[in-house]
Coordinates of C-alpha atoms in Angstrom, one line a residue:
M1 CA 18.1 32.6 29.2
V2 CA 14.4 34.4 29.1
R3 CA 11.4 32.3 29.5
A4 CA 7.6 33.5 29.6
L5 CA 5.9 33.2 32.9
H6 CA 3.3 30.1 32.7
V7 CA 4.3 27.0 34.0
L8 CA 4.1 23.7 32.4
P9 CA 1.6 22.1 34.1
F10 CA 2.5 18.1 34.4
T11 CA -0.2 16.6 33.2
A12 CA -1.3 13.7 30.7
T13 CA -1.3 15.8 28.1
A14 CA 2.4 17.0 28.8
L15 CA 3.2 13.6 28.8
A16 CA 1.6 12.9 25.9
A17 CA 3.7 16.0 24.0
Y18 CA 6.7 14.3 25.1
T19 CA 5.9 10.7 23.8
G20 CA 4.6 12.7 20.3
N21 CA 8.5 13.6 19.4
V22 CA 9.2 10.1 17.8
N23 CA 13.2 10.9 18.9
Y24 CA 12.3 10.3 22.3
F25 CA 11.4 6.5 21.5
S26 CA 13.7 4.4 19.8
P27 CA 13.3 2.2 17.9
S28 CA 9.7 1.3 18.0
L29 CA 7.2 2.9 20.0
H30 CA 5.7 -0.5 21.0
H31 CA 8.5 -0.7 23.6
P32 CA 8.3 2.5 25.6
G33 CA 10.7 0.7 28.1
L34 CA 13.6 0.8 25.9
G35 CA 13.3 4.9 25.3
V36 CA 13.5 7.7 27.7
S37 CA 11.5 7.8 31.2
I38 CA 9.2 10.5 30.2
N39 CA 8.2 10.7 33.6
K40 CA 11.7 11.8 34.8
V41 CA 11.8 14.6 32.1
A42 CA 8.6 15.9 32.6
K43 CA 9.2 16.2 36.4
R44 CA 12.7 17.9 35.8
A45 CA 10.6 20.6 33.6
Y46 CA 7.6 20.6 36.4
A47 CA 9.2 23.8 38.3
S48 CA 10.6 25.6 35.2
S49 CA 8.7 28.0 32.7
P50 CA 8.8 27.1 29.1
W51 CA 10.9 28.7 26.6
D52 CA 9.8 32.5 25.8
P53 CA 8.7 31.5 22.0
A54 CA 10.3 35.1 20.6
Q55 CA 13.9 33.5 22.2
L56 CA 13.1 30.3 20.1
N57 CA 14.1 29.9 16.5
F58 CA 13.5 26.8 13.9
T59 CA 16.9 27.1 12.6
H60 CA 16.6 24.6 9.8
G61 CA 13.2 24.3 8.2
V62 CA 11.2 21.4 8.2
A63 CA 11.7 18.2 6.7
S64 CA 9.6 14.8 6.1
G65 CA 10.3 11.0 5.0
D66 CA 9.6 7.7 5.0
P67 CA 6.0 8.0 3.5
Y68 CA 3.8 5.2 4.1
E69 CA 0.2 5.2 2.7
D70 CA -1.4 6.5 5.8
S71 CA 1.7 8.7 7.4
V72 CA 4.9 10.3 6.9
I73 CA 7.4 11.4 9.1
L74 CA 7.5 15.2 9.4
W75 CA 10.7 16.8 10.8
T76 CA 11.8 19.9 12.6
R77 CA 14.6 21.8 14.8
I78 CA 13.5 24.3 17.3
S79 CA 16.3 25.9 19.3
P80 CA 17.6 28.7 21.5
S81 CA 20.8 28.7 19.5
N82 CA 22.4 28.1 16.4
D83 CA 24.6 25.5 17.9
N84 CA 24.4 21.9 19.0
D85 CA 24.1 20.1 22.3
Q86 CA 27.6 19.3 23.3
S87 CA 26.4 16.4 25.7
N88 CA 28.1 13.1 24.6
V89 CA 26.3 11.5 28.0
T90 CA 24.0 9.7 25.1
V91 CA 26.4 7.8 23.7
S92 CA 28.5 7.0 26.8
G93 CA 28.3 5.0 29.6
Y94 CA 25.8 2.4 29.9
V95 CA 23.9 3.1 26.6
G96 CA 23.2 0.7 24.1
L97 CA 25.3 -0.2 21.3
Y98 CA 24.4 2.2 18.5
N99 CA 21.7 3.3 20.6
H100 CA 19.4 6.3 19.3
D101 CA 17.2 6.5 22.3
T102 CA 17.8 9.7 24.7
E103 CA 18.4 7.9 27.9
P104 CA 17.2 9.1 31.4
Y105 CA 20.6 10.1 32.7
V106 CA 21.4 12.8 29.6
A107 CA 22.5 16.4 30.2
Q108 CA 19.4 18.1 31.7
S109 CA 17.5 21.1 29.8
A110 CA 16.5 23.2 31.9
A111 CA 13.1 24.0 30.4
P112 CA 10.9 21.8 27.6
V113 CA 10.3 23.1 24.3
C114 CA 6.9 22.9 22.9
V115 CA 5.5 22.7 19.5
D116 CA 2.1 21.9 17.6
W117 CA 2.0 20.6 14.5
K118 CA -0.7 20.1 12.0
I119 CA -1.2 18.8 8.2
S120 CA -4.0 19.1 5.7
T121 CA -4.4 18.8 2.2
T122 CA -4.2 22.4 1.6
D123 CA -2.0 25.2 2.4
D124 CA -4.3 27.2 4.6
F125 CA -5.0 24.2 6.9
A126 CA -8.6 24.4 6.5
V127 CA -9.0 21.3 7.3
T128 CA -6.2 19.1 9.6
A129 CA -5.8 15.7 8.5
D130 CA -4.0 15.2 12.0
A131 CA -2.6 17.7 14.6
G132 CA -0.5 17.3 18.2
T133 CA 1.5 18.2 20.5
A134 CA 5.1 17.6 20.9
Y135 CA 8.3 18.3 23.3
T136 CA 11.8 18.6 22.4
S137 CA 15.0 19.5 24.3
S138 CA 18.6 19.6 24.5
D139 CA 18.7 15.5 24.9
I140 CA 17.7 15.0 21.5
D141 CA 19.8 18.4 20.4
Y142 CA 16.4 20.3 19.9
T143 CA 14.9 18.0 17.0
V144 CA 11.3 17.2 16.4
K145 CA 10.4 13.8 14.7
V146 CA 6.6 13.3 14.8
E147 CA 4.4 10.1 12.7
A148 CA 1.4 12.2 11.2
K149 CA -1.5 9.6 10.9
K150 CA -4.6 8.9 9.6
L151 CA -3.5 9.8 5.9
L152 CA -5.0 9.3 2.4
P153 CA -2.8 7.3 0.4
F154 CA -1.1 8.7 -2.8
T155 CA -2.3 12.3 -1.2
T156 CA 0.0 15.8 -1.5
Y157 CA -0.3 17.2 2.1
Y158 CA 1.1 20.5 3.9
Y159 CA 2.3 20.8 7.3
Q160 CA 3.7 23.0 9.7
F161 CA 4.9 23.5 13.3
N162 CA 4.4 26.0 15.8
V163 CA 5.7 27.3 19.0
C164 CA 2.6 26.1 21.6
G165 CA 0.8 28.8 22.6
S166 CA 2.4 31.6 19.8
D167 CA 2.5 32.6 16.8
N168 CA 6.2 31.5 16.0
V169 CA 5.7 29.2 13.2
S170 CA 7.9 27.1 11.1
P171 CA 8.1 27.2 7.0
V172 CA 4.9 25.1 5.6
G173 CA 6.1 22.2 4.4
R174 CA 5.0 19.8 1.5
T175 CA 5.2 16.2 1.6
K176 CA 3.2 12.7 -0.4
T177 CA 2.1 9.5 1.1
I178 CA 2.4 6.4 -1.4
P179 CA 0.1 4.3 -2.9
S180 CA -1.4 1.8 -0.7
K181 CA 0.1 -1.6 -1.5
D182 CA -2.9 -3.4 -3.1
S183 CA -3.9 -0.3 -5.1
K184 CA -3.6 0.0 -8.9
V185 CA -1.4 2.6 -9.8
D186 CA -2.7 4.5 -13.0
T187 CA -0.2 7.5 -13.2
A188 CA 3.8 7.8 -13.3
I189 CA 5.7 8.2 -10.3
R190 CA 8.7 10.4 -10.4
L191 CA 11.4 10.0 -8.2
A192 CA 14.8 12.0 -7.6
V193 CA 18.2 10.2 -6.9
Y194 CA 20.9 11.7 -5.5
S195 CA 24.3 10.8 -3.5
C196 CA 27.8 12.0 -2.2
S197 CA 27.3 15.9 -1.0
N198 CA 30.6 17.7 0.0
F199 CA 30.0 21.0 1.4
P200 CA 33.6 22.5 0.7
F201 CA 33.5 21.4 -2.8
G202 CA 30.6 23.6 -4.0
F203 CA 26.6 24.5 -3.6
F204 CA 24.1 21.7 -3.8
N205 CA 22.7 23.1 -6.9
A206 CA 21.6 20.1 -8.1
Y207 CA 19.0 19.1 -4.7
G208 CA 16.9 22.2 -5.8
N209 CA 16.6 21.8 -9.4
P210 CA 13.4 19.3 -8.8
V211 CA 12.1 21.9 -6.7
R212 CA 12.6 24.6 -9.3
K213 CA 10.9 22.3 -11.9
D214 CA 8.7 20.5 -9.3
S215 CA 9.4 17.5 -11.3
V216 CA 8.9 14.5 -8.8
D217 CA 7.2 13.2 -6.0
Y218 CA 9.8 11.7 -3.6
V219 CA 13.5 12.1 -3.0
I220 CA 16.2 8.8 -2.8
H221 CA 19.0 9.7 -1.2
L222 CA 21.7 6.8 -1.9
G223 CA 24.5 8.4 0.8
D224 CA 27.2 10.1 1.7
Y225 CA 24.9 13.1 2.9
I226 CA 27.8 14.4 4.6
Y227 CA 31.2 13.9 5.1
E228 CA 33.2 13.9 7.8
Y229 CA 36.9 15.5 6.9
G230 CA 38.1 19.0 8.3
N231 CA 38.5 21.8 5.8
G232 CA 41.1 21.4 3.5
E233 CA 41.3 17.3 3.9
Y234 CA 38.6 16.6 1.0
G235 CA 37.6 20.2 -0.3
W236 CA 38.5 23.4 0.5
G237 CA 35.4 25.8 1.7
N238 CA 37.4 28.8 1.9
A239 CA 36.8 29.9 -1.8
Y240 CA 33.1 29.4 -1.5
D241 CA 32.5 30.4 2.2
R242 CA 31.5 27.0 2.8
I243 CA 33.5 25.5 5.9
P244 CA 32.2 22.5 7.3
L245 CA 31.8 22.8 10.9
P246 CA 32.9 22.3 13.4
D247 CA 36.4 22.7 11.7
R248 CA 38.1 19.4 12.1
E249 CA 37.6 15.7 11.1
I250 CA 34.7 14.6 13.2
F251 CA 34.4 12.2 16.1
T252 CA 31.8 12.9 19.0
L253 CA 28.1 13.0 19.1
Y254 CA 28.6 16.8 19.3
D255 CA 30.6 16.9 15.7
Y256 CA 28.4 14.7 13.9
R257 CA 25.3 16.9 15.2
R258 CA 26.9 20.4 13.9
R259 CA 27.9 18.5 10.9
L260 CA 24.8 17.6 9.9
A261 CA 23.5 21.0 11.2
T262 CA 26.4 22.8 8.5
Y263 CA 24.9 20.9 5.7
R264 CA 21.3 21.6 6.3
T265 CA 22.4 25.7 5.7
D266 CA 22.5 24.6 2.1
L267 CA 19.8 26.5 0.7
D268 CA 18.9 23.8 -2.1
L269 CA 19.0 21.0 0.5
V270 CA 16.4 22.6 3.1
A271 CA 14.3 23.4 -0.5
S272 CA 14.3 19.7 -1.1
H273 CA 13.3 18.6 2.3
Q274 CA 10.7 21.4 2.4
N275 CA 9.1 19.8 -0.6
F276 CA 9.7 16.5 -1.3
P277 CA 9.3 13.1 1.3
W278 CA 13.2 12.0 1.6
I279 CA 13.6 8.2 1.7
P280 CA 17.4 7.8 2.7
V281 CA 20.0 5.6 3.4
W282 CA 23.6 6.3 4.5
D283 CA 26.9 5.5 2.6
D284 CA 30.3 5.0 4.4
H285 CA 31.5 9.2 4.9
E286 CA 28.3 9.3 7.0
V287 CA 30.6 7.6 9.8
A288 CA 33.9 7.4 7.9
D289 CA 35.5 6.8 4.7
N290 CA 35.2 2.9 3.8
T291 CA 33.7 2.3 6.6
Y292 CA 32.7 -1.7 7.5
R293 CA 31.5 -3.9 10.0
D294 CA 35.0 -3.4 12.3
G295 CA 36.5 -0.3 11.2
S296 CA 37.1 1.9 8.3
S297 CA 40.2 3.5 6.2
E298 CA 41.7 5.7 8.6
L299 CA 40.3 4.3 12.2
N300 CA 40.7 0.7 12.9
N301 CA 40.7 -0.9 16.5
T302 CA 44.5 -1.0 16.9
E303 CA 46.8 0.8 19.3
D304 CA 48.1 2.9 16.7
S305 CA 44.8 4.2 15.7
F306 CA 43.1 4.8 18.9
I307 CA 46.1 7.0 19.9
H308 CA 46.1 8.6 16.2
D309 CA 42.9 9.7 16.5
G310 CA 42.5 11.0 19.6
G311 CA 41.0 8.0 22.1
V312 CA 37.8 7.1 20.2
S313 CA 36.8 3.8 19.0
V314 CA 35.6 2.5 15.9
D315 CA 32.3 0.9 17.9
Q316 CA 32.5 4.7 19.8
R317 CA 32.8 6.8 16.5
K318 CA 30.2 4.9 14.9
M319 CA 27.5 4.9 17.8
N320 CA 27.9 8.9 17.6
A321 CA 27.5 8.9 13.5
V322 CA 24.4 6.5 13.8
R323 CA 22.6 8.7 16.7
A324 CA 23.0 11.9 15.2
Y325 CA 21.9 10.6 11.9
F326 CA 18.5 9.5 13.6
E327 CA 18.0 12.9 15.2
W328 CA 18.5 14.8 12.1
M329 CA 17.0 12.8 9.2
P330 CA 13.1 12.1 8.6
I331 CA 13.5 8.7 9.0
R332 CA 11.3 5.7 11.0
Q333 CA 13.2 3.6 13.3
V334 CA 12.8 0.4 11.8
E335 CA 13.0 -2.5 14.4
M336 CA 12.8 -2.6 18.2
D337 CA 15.8 -5.1 18.6
D338 CA 18.3 -3.7 16.0
N339 CA 19.2 0.1 16.5
L340 CA 22.0 0.2 13.7
R341 CA 19.6 -1.5 10.9
I342 CA 18.3 1.2 8.6
W343 CA 17.6 -1.4 5.8
R344 CA 13.7 -1.4 4.7
D345 CA 11.4 -1.4 2.1
F346 CA 8.4 0.4 0.7
S347 CA 5.4 -0.6 -1.8
F348 CA 4.2 1.9 -4.2
G349 CA 1.2 0.0 -4.9
D350 CA 0.8 -2.8 -8.0
L351 CA 3.8 -0.2 -9.7
F352 CA 7.1 -0.9 -7.7
D353 CA 8.5 -2.2 -4.3
L354 CA 11.4 0.2 -3.0
V355 CA 14.5 -2.0 -1.0
M356 CA 17.0 0.4 0.7
L357 CA 20.1 -1.5 1.7
D358 CA 22.6 -0.4 3.3
T359 CA 25.9 -2.4 2.2
R360 CA 28.7 -0.3 4.4
Q361 CA 27.2 0.0 8.5
Y362 CA 25.4 -3.0 9.2
D363 CA 27.4 -6.3 9.0
R364 CA 30.0 -5.6 6.3
S365 CA 33.0 -8.4 5.6
I366 CA 36.4 -6.3 5.3
T367 CA 36.8 -3.7 2.4
D368 CA 39.6 -2.2 0.8
L369 CA 41.6 0.1 3.3
Y370 CA 44.0 1.3 0.6
W371 CA 46.5 -0.4 2.6
N372 CA 45.3 -3.8 2.0
T373 CA 43.6 -3.8 -1.7
H374 CA 45.7 -6.9 -2.9
Y375 CA 44.1 -8.8 0.3
V376 CA 41.1 -7.9 -0.9
H377 CA 41.3 -8.5 -3.8
E378 CA 42.6 -12.1 -3.6
I379 CA 39.6 -13.1 -0.9
S380 CA 37.1 -11.0 -3.0
Q381 CA 35.8 -14.4 -4.1
D382 CA 35.2 -16.1 -0.8
A383 CA 32.2 -17.2 -0.6
G384 CA 31.6 -15.7 3.3
R385 CA 32.3 -12.2 2.8
S386 CA 29.0 -9.9 2.4
L387 CA 28.0 -6.7 2.1
M388 CA 25.2 -7.1 4.1
G389 CA 25.9 -10.1 6.8
P390 CA 23.6 -12.7 6.4
R391 CA 20.2 -11.2 8.3
Q392 CA 20.0 -8.9 5.5
E393 CA 21.0 -10.8 2.4
A394 CA 18.2 -13.2 3.5
W395 CA 16.1 -10.4 4.1
F396 CA 17.0 -8.9 0.9
Y397 CA 16.2 -12.2 -1.2
H398 CA 13.4 -12.4 0.5
K399 CA 12.0 -9.2 -0.5
L400 CA 12.9 -9.8 -4.3
K401 CA 10.8 -12.8 -4.0
D402 CA 7.7 -12.0 -1.9
S403 CA 7.7 -8.4 -4.9
S404 CA 7.2 -10.8 -8.1
S405 CA 5.2 -13.0 -6.7
R406 CA 2.9 -10.4 -5.7
G407 CA 2.9 -8.6 -9.0
A408 CA 4.6 -5.4 -8.4
T409 CA 5.9 -4.4 -12.3
W410 CA 8.9 -3.2 -11.0
R411 CA 11.7 -4.1 -8.5
I412 CA 14.2 -0.7 -7.5
I413 CA 16.9 -1.5 -5.2
G414 CA 18.3 1.5 -3.6
N415 CA 22.1 0.7 -2.8
Q416 CA 25.0 2.5 -2.1
I417 CA 27.6 1.1 -4.6
V418 CA 28.2 0.3 -8.3
F419 CA 26.7 -3.4 -8.5
S420 CA 28.1 -4.7 -11.9
R421 CA 31.3 -5.7 -12.4
M422 CA 33.8 -2.7 -13.6
N423 CA 37.4 -3.0 -14.7
E424 CA 38.8 0.1 -14.1
S425 CA 42.4 -0.9 -15.0
L426 CA 43.0 2.6 -16.6
G427 CA 43.2 4.2 -13.3
L428 CA 43.8 1.4 -11.1
G429 CA 46.5 -0.5 -13.2
D430 CA 46.4 -4.2 -13.6
T431 CA 47.6 -5.9 -10.4
D432 CA 44.0 -5.0 -9.0
P433 CA 42.0 -3.5 -11.4
L434 CA 38.8 -3.6 -9.9
N435 CA 37.4 -1.4 -7.2
Y436 CA 37.1 -3.8 -4.5
D437 CA 35.1 -1.7 -1.6
S438 CA 32.3 -2.0 -4.3
W439 CA 30.6 -5.2 -5.6
D440 CA 33.6 -6.2 -7.3
G441 CA 35.0 -7.2 -3.7
Y442 CA 32.4 -9.3 -2.7
Q443 CA 31.4 -11.2 -5.6
S444 CA 30.0 -14.4 -3.7
N445 CA 27.6 -11.7 -2.6
R446 CA 26.6 -10.2 -6.0
N447 CA 26.5 -14.2 -7.6
R448 CA 23.7 -15.1 -4.7
T449 CA 21.9 -12.1 -5.7
F450 CA 22.4 -13.1 -9.5
S451 CA 20.8 -16.5 -8.6
T452 CA 18.1 -15.1 -6.9
L453 CA 17.0 -13.1 -10.0
Y454 CA 17.6 -15.9 -12.9
E455 CA 16.9 -19.0 -11.2
N456 CA 13.7 -17.7 -9.6
N457 CA 12.9 -15.5 -13.1
I458 CA 12.5 -12.3 -11.1
N459 CA 12.1 -9.3 -13.7
N460 CA 12.4 -5.7 -14.1
T461 CA 15.2 -5.4 -11.6
I462 CA 16.7 -1.8 -11.2
F463 CA 19.6 -1.2 -9.2
L464 CA 20.3 2.1 -8.1
A465 CA 23.7 3.1 -7.2
G466 CA 25.6 6.4 -6.1
D467 CA 29.0 6.6 -4.0
S468 CA 31.5 6.3 -7.1
H469 CA 31.2 10.3 -8.0
A470 CA 30.5 9.3 -11.8
S471 CA 27.2 8.1 -13.8
W472 CA 27.4 4.4 -14.9
V473 CA 24.4 3.0 -16.5
S474 CA 24.6 -0.8 -17.3
D475 CA 22.4 -4.0 -18.4
L476 CA 22.6 -6.4 -15.1
V477 CA 24.6 -9.1 -16.7
W478 CA 25.7 -12.4 -14.5
L479 CA 28.8 -12.3 -16.6
D480 CA 31.0 -15.6 -17.2
E481 CA 27.7 -17.8 -16.3
H482 CA 24.9 -16.2 -18.8
E483 CA 25.6 -15.4 -22.3
Y484 CA 25.1 -11.5 -22.9
D485 CA 24.8 -9.7 -25.8
S486 CA 25.7 -5.7 -25.6
K487 CA 23.8 -5.1 -29.0
T488 CA 20.5 -6.3 -28.0
G489 CA 20.8 -6.7 -24.3
S490 CA 19.5 -10.3 -24.7
G491 CA 20.8 -12.5 -21.4
S492 CA 20.9 -9.6 -19.1
V493 CA 18.4 -9.6 -15.7
G494 CA 18.1 -5.9 -15.2
V495 CA 19.4 -2.8 -15.3
E496 CA 21.3 -0.5 -13.1
F497 CA 21.3 3.3 -12.7
A498 CA 24.5 4.5 -10.9
G499 CA 24.4 8.5 -10.6
S500 CA 27.4 11.0 -10.2
A501 CA 27.3 13.5 -7.0
V502 CA 25.7 16.3 -6.0
S503 CA 29.4 17.9 -5.2
S504 CA 31.8 15.7 -4.7
P505 CA 34.7 15.9 -7.3
C506 CA 35.3 13.4 -10.4
P507 CA 37.4 10.1 -9.0
Y508 CA 39.6 10.9 -12.0
G509 CA 40.8 14.1 -11.0
Q510 CA 38.9 17.8 -9.8
N511 CA 39.9 19.6 -12.8
I512 CA 39.9 17.4 -15.8
S513 CA 39.0 18.7 -18.8
L514 CA 35.8 17.2 -20.7
E515 CA 38.0 16.1 -23.3
T516 CA 40.4 13.8 -21.1
A517 CA 37.0 13.1 -19.1
N518 CA 35.2 11.5 -22.4
S519 CA 38.9 9.9 -23.4
A520 CA 38.3 8.0 -20.2
S521 CA 34.9 7.5 -20.3
A522 CA 35.1 5.8 -23.8
W523 CA 37.9 3.6 -22.5
L524 CA 35.8 2.2 -19.4
T525 CA 32.7 1.6 -22.7
G526 CA 34.7 -0.5 -24.2
A527 CA 36.8 -2.2 -21.2
N528 CA 33.1 -3.5 -20.4
Q529 CA 30.7 -5.1 -22.4
E530 CA 27.7 -4.5 -19.9
L531 CA 28.4 -0.6 -19.8
Q532 CA 26.6 1.1 -21.8
W533 CA 26.8 4.7 -20.9
Q534 CA 29.5 6.4 -18.7
D535 CA 30.4 10.3 -17.7
L536 CA 33.3 11.2 -15.2
Y537 CA 33.0 14.6 -16.2
Y538 CA 29.3 15.9 -14.9
R539 CA 28.5 16.2 -11.2
G540 CA 24.7 15.5 -10.8
Y541 CA 21.7 13.6 -10.1
Y542 CA 18.8 11.0 -12.0
E543 CA 15.5 11.1 -12.0
L544 CA 13.3 8.1 -12.7
S545 CA 9.5 8.3 -14.1
I546 CA 8.3 5.0 -13.7
S547 CA 5.0 3.5 -15.0
H548 CA 3.6 -0.1 -15.8
S549 CA 4.3 0.6 -19.2
S550 CA 8.1 2.1 -19.1
L551 CA 10.5 3.3 -16.4
N552 CA 12.5 6.4 -17.8
A553 CA 15.8 7.6 -16.4
S554 CA 16.8 10.7 -17.3
F555 CA 20.4 12.2 -15.9
F556 CA 21.3 16.0 -15.5
G557 CA 24.5 17.3 -15.1
I558 CA 25.4 20.8 -13.1
P559 CA 27.9 22.8 -15.0
T560 CA 29.2 24.5 -12.2
T561 CA 28.6 24.2 -8.3
A562 CA 31.1 27.3 -8.2
V563 CA 28.3 29.5 -7.5
K564 CA 24.7 28.8 -6.4
Q565 CA 22.3 28.7 -9.5
G566 CA 19.7 26.7 -10.9
Y567 CA 21.5 25.7 -14.2
E568 CA 21.7 21.7 -15.5
I569 CA 22.1 20.2 -18.6
S570 CA 20.3 16.6 -19.9
L571 CA 22.9 14.7 -20.4
A572 CA 21.7 11.1 -21.3
N573 CA 17.8 9.8 -21.5
F574 CA 17.5 5.8 -21.1
T575 CA 14.2 3.5 -21.4
V576 CA 13.3 0.0 -19.6
L577 CA 10.6 -1.7 -20.8
P578 CA 8.8 -4.4 -18.6
G579 CA 9.8 -7.6 -19.5
E580 CA 12.8 -6.8 -21.4
N581 CA 14.8 -6.9 -18.6
H582 CA 17.4 -4.7 -20.2
L583 CA 18.4 -0.9 -21.4
H584 CA 15.8 -0.3 -24.4
R585 CA 17.5 -0.6 -27.1
Q586 CA 17.0 2.1 -30.0
N587 CA 18.9 2.4 -33.5
G588 CA 21.2 0.2 -31.8
S589 CA 21.6 2.2 -28.8
A590 CA 20.9 2.4 -25.2
A591 CA 20.5 6.0 -25.0
A592 CA 17.6 8.1 -26.6
P593 CA 18.8 9.9 -29.3
L594 CA 22.1 10.5 -28.2
A595 CA 24.4 11.6 -25.2
A596 CA 25.6 15.0 -24.1
S597 CA 28.5 13.7 -22.4
G598 CA 30.7 10.8 -21.7
S599 CA 30.7 7.6 -23.7
L600 CA 27.6 6.0 -25.0
K601 CA 28.3 2.4 -26.5
N602 CA 27.0 1.5 -30.2
G603 CA 25.7 5.7 -30.2
Q604 CA 26.5 9.1 -30.8
L605 CA 27.3 12.2 -28.9
G606 CA 25.6 15.5 -29.4
Q607 CA 27.6 18.2 -26.8
T608 CA 25.7 21.1 -27.8
N609 CA 26.4 22.4 -23.6
V610 CA 22.2 23.5 -24.2
T611 CA 21.5 24.5 -20.6
H612 CA 18.1 24.8 -18.5
D613 CA 18.1 27.8 -16.1
T614 CA 15.5 25.4 -13.7
A615 CA 15.2 29.5 -11.6
S616 CA 13.6 31.1 -14.9
G617 CA 12.6 28.5 -17.4
D618 CA 15.0 29.5 -19.8
W619 CA 17.1 28.1 -22.5
F620 CA 20.2 28.7 -23.3
V621 CA 23.9 28.1 -24.6
Y622 CA 26.3 27.5 -21.5
S623 CA 29.7 29.0 -22.2
G624 CA 31.1 28.9 -18.4
Y625 CA 33.9 26.7 -17.0
T626 CA 34.4 24.8 -20.6
S627 CA 37.4 23.7 -20.0
T628 CA 37.3 23.2 -16.2
S629 CA 33.3 22.6 -15.4
G630 CA 34.1 18.8 -14.3
G631 CA 36.4 19.7 -11.5
E632 CA 34.3 22.8 -10.4
A633 CA 31.0 21.1 -10.9

C-alpha cells in the first residue's frame, strides 16, 4: 500500500467528513446512534496516512438520484482497487435485519479515502451552490454518497468529486432538482422509464439513447437492475465479452457488490447515471427470481433449499442484496425504523405526484414459485393476500387520495409488475391462464386499489410497469365491476404503460421472429379487452412527456443489443388527456397514427424499420437482424 506522507488529523473537521458520507448513516441522519461509530472509525485511522491520490481511481463514474426541490443525492466510488470488499461482517453476527449501516466492528480499512465534492449551476463551477468533504473506506466498499443541499427547485446542476488535496477528479456529472411541491409547473417534464437489464444478453444501448438525444429530465427504473444468475444460467455473456461477475449465482455481500460493479461497467449505463438523476426501485432479481416475503423461486426456508444453495438462508441473502443495493444506488434511506423500506414518493409541483411502490421484497404474500402455480391460482382472490403488506397498502391509498385532494394534475405510479388482468393462456395454458406472479395473483389487492380510485373519484392515474420483457399499453379497468367500452375507453379509471426490457429476452423465446411475435401480440390484444397495444419483439424503453394539457408516451425499440450502438425505432405513441381517464382515441385507435410493431387494437401497423441513430442524428432503414432481432435485442 502506497500512502502520502501527511497524517490525517483527528479533528472535528475529520469527523464531519465521515458524517458527510450518507452511506455511514442509515437509515436516518437524525438517528446517528443507529449507524457507524464515527469516533471509532476516525480513531482507527488516526495514526495512518491517507492513500496516495495517485493510487486511487474513480472506478465507476458518478451518479445522482432521489431529487428533492432543494437537495439531491450524489454518488461515486473512489477505490485503490476495481475489486470489491470481501468482508461479510456487516451482514453477520448481531447486525440488524436488512440493516444497511456500517457497524463499528466491520473489517477495518487501514486508511480512509478523503474526497471533496462540489455542485454548481455551471459546469465550470465558477460559483458553488454547495460543497463538502467526505471519507469512505472498505466498510462501505469505498462508495461515497452525499446529500447536496441548499439547491434551487427545478434547476440543472453540475457536480464533481476530487481526492482531497489533489487534482485526481471524477467526471463531471449533471443532475436536476424537482419543482417545489406547491409551485405551478408551466413546462413539460420528461421521464425515461426502464426495467430489466441483463448483462450477458447484450449491451445496454437503451440507457444511452436519451443521453445522446438529451431528451429527458429524470430516469425512472422499475427494477431488475441486475440479475443474480451465473453466466450461462440466463444469458451467455461469452458472445459479447459480458460475463457477469462473480461467475456464479450470487449469495454473499461480496457477490452482490461485485455484480453491481460489473453492470456499472456498461458505458451507456454509466452515461445515464452521469447525465440524469435516477429514481429507482428494485424488482425481484436484485435479490433472486420471484422473491416474496419469505423466499424465492429457488431459495426457500427449507432444509433442502438451505443445503442446495450452500448454506444461506432467505433472510441472510436478502440482507446481503439490500445492503449492496443501498451502497451502490443513488437513493435515500427512507425511514429510520424500517431498513428494508424503499417505497417512497416525490411531488413535482402541481403537475404530478410520483409514487414508487415495492411489490416484491417488503411484505409480499407467497407468489408463483413454478412448482405451486395452481395453488397460487386457487388462492389468488383471497382477501388477505397482498403484494405490498398492509402498512404499504395503507400508505399507498393515502397517497392517492392526498394527491387528488391537493390538486396535482397526474398521479404516476411506479410499480414493478403488470397491473391489468392479462389472459395469457396462449402461452400458459387454460388451467392457469394468468401470470400469478403479477397483480393477477393478488386480485383483492388490485380490487382494493381500484376501489380507492373509483370510490374517491381519483382521476388521471397512470400505472408504470416493467418485469415482463414486453410492452403492454392498457386502459385501467375494474373488469366485471364497471362497464367498459374498449373502442372509446369509457368506464376506465386510468392508463397503464408497461415497458419492455433493456436487454432481457422476449418471454416467448429469445430468437422469436417478428412474424411470430406479432401473431402472438394479435392474439393477446384479442383476448384482453382493455389491452390496446402489445409488443413482444423489441427490447427497449419508453419516454413520458407530462404537462397539464396532456401526457404523452413514446415507446422505442432497440434493433439489436448484440453490438453497442445508438439505434432505435419509434414503435408507438400514445396520449392521455386530463379527465378522460383512458388512452385518447384518434380515428378509433389509441396510438397516433399507427404502430411499427406488435398489435394495435382498432389500428394499423406500419412496419417501415425507419431507424434513428441517436449518436449521429441520422435516419435510415434498418436491415440487420431482420429475422431474429427480437432475440438479439
